[in-house]
Amino acid sequence: MLNGTLYVCGAAAGQNAFYSLDLAASGADWQTLPVWPGAPAGRTALATQNDGVEDALYLTAQTDGAISLYRYATRQGGWTRWVCWHAASRT
């Protein structure tokens, strides 16, 4: 939750999904937000943090042996991929 808004992300039916719900607004509905770039994530974790400039959301997304870290700027409404780690080969 960030500034009274609940954010939920994950993957369903083979597609990434990202939603928000303003808990302060009476009768508010879930809003569909732009999803992060990349393949549908098998596992996700979402956290909030102020980076010294603004409050932002940080997402880790695991896909096919890689884990990526993304930042969602709530003011601009866009994603930036920060880093991607690839799992070592198991051969």
XYZ file of C-alpha atoms in Angstrom:
91
model
C 0.000 0.000 0.000
C 1.246 3.464 -0.899
C -0.436 6.762 -0.017
C -3.789 5.102 0.683
C -3.763 3.057 -2.514
C -3.466 -0.727 -2.570
C -1.402 -2.164 -5.453
C -1.527 -5.792 -6.606
C 0.559 -7.455 -9.295
C 1.116 -10.945 -10.647
C 0.461 -13.088 -13.666
C -2.774 -14.782 -14.691
C -3.739 -16.666 -17.841
C -0.204 -16.230 -19.203
C -0.165 -12.429 -18.889
C 1.245 -9.967 -16.362
C -1.373 -8.009 -14.413
C -1.145 -4.823 -12.297
C -4.051 -3.193 -10.433
C -4.689 -0.449 -7.908
C -7.524 0.355 -5.511
C -7.853 3.757 -3.813
C -8.977 2.795 -0.319
C -9.884 6.397 0.599
C -12.362 6.776 -2.265
C -15.917 5.740 -1.443
C -17.147 3.102 -3.882
C -13.801 2.913 -5.703
C -13.235 0.163 -8.252
C -10.024 -1.636 -9.141
C -8.036 0.218 -11.795
C -5.994 -1.629 -14.410
C -2.491 -0.177 -14.668
C 0.251 -0.666 -17.266
C 2.151 -3.898 -16.671
C 5.919 -4.179 -16.432
C 7.843 -5.253 -19.557
C 8.921 -8.833 -20.013
C 7.569 -12.342 -20.005
C 4.752 -13.336 -17.633
C 6.189 -13.703 -14.139
C 5.971 -16.974 -12.260
C 6.608 -15.295 -8.906
C 6.412 -11.647 -7.901
C 7.037 -9.535 -4.813
C 6.070 -5.865 -4.504
C 7.441 -3.297 -2.027
C 7.181 0.461 -1.529
C 10.041 2.857 -0.852
C 10.792 6.559 -1.097
C 13.927 7.026 -3.196
C 14.598 10.543 -1.886
C 12.590 12.114 -4.697
C 9.263 10.315 -4.680
C 7.434 7.282 -3.394
C 7.799 4.359 -5.771
C 6.932 0.669 -6.088
C 9.634 -1.957 -6.551
C 8.832 -5.301 -8.122
C 10.863 -8.479 -8.325
C 9.632 -10.821 -11.037
C 10.906 -14.353 -11.687
C 10.678 -15.750 -15.215
C 12.387 -18.808 -16.719
C 15.574 -18.766 -14.658
C 15.897 -14.980 -14.378
C 14.913 -12.530 -11.668
C 14.343 -8.905 -12.667
C 13.926 -5.814 -10.518
C 11.591 -3.071 -11.768
C 10.672 0.371 -10.423
C 7.217 1.893 -10.944
C 7.125 5.685 -10.717
C 3.689 6.469 -9.326
C 3.692 10.092 -10.561
C 4.596 9.251 -14.157
C 2.902 5.869 -14.162
C 5.718 3.996 -15.874
C 8.050 1.055 -15.281
C 11.852 0.991 -15.459
C 13.826 -2.252 -15.368
C 16.780 -1.809 -13.037
C 18.585 -5.131 -13.155
C 18.217 -8.743 -14.239
C 19.941 -11.745 -12.653
C 20.200 -15.023 -14.560
C 20.344 -18.326 -12.694
C 23.446 -20.416 -13.263
C 23.141 -23.402 -15.559
C 22.442 -26.701 -13.760
C 24.278 -28.999 -16.179
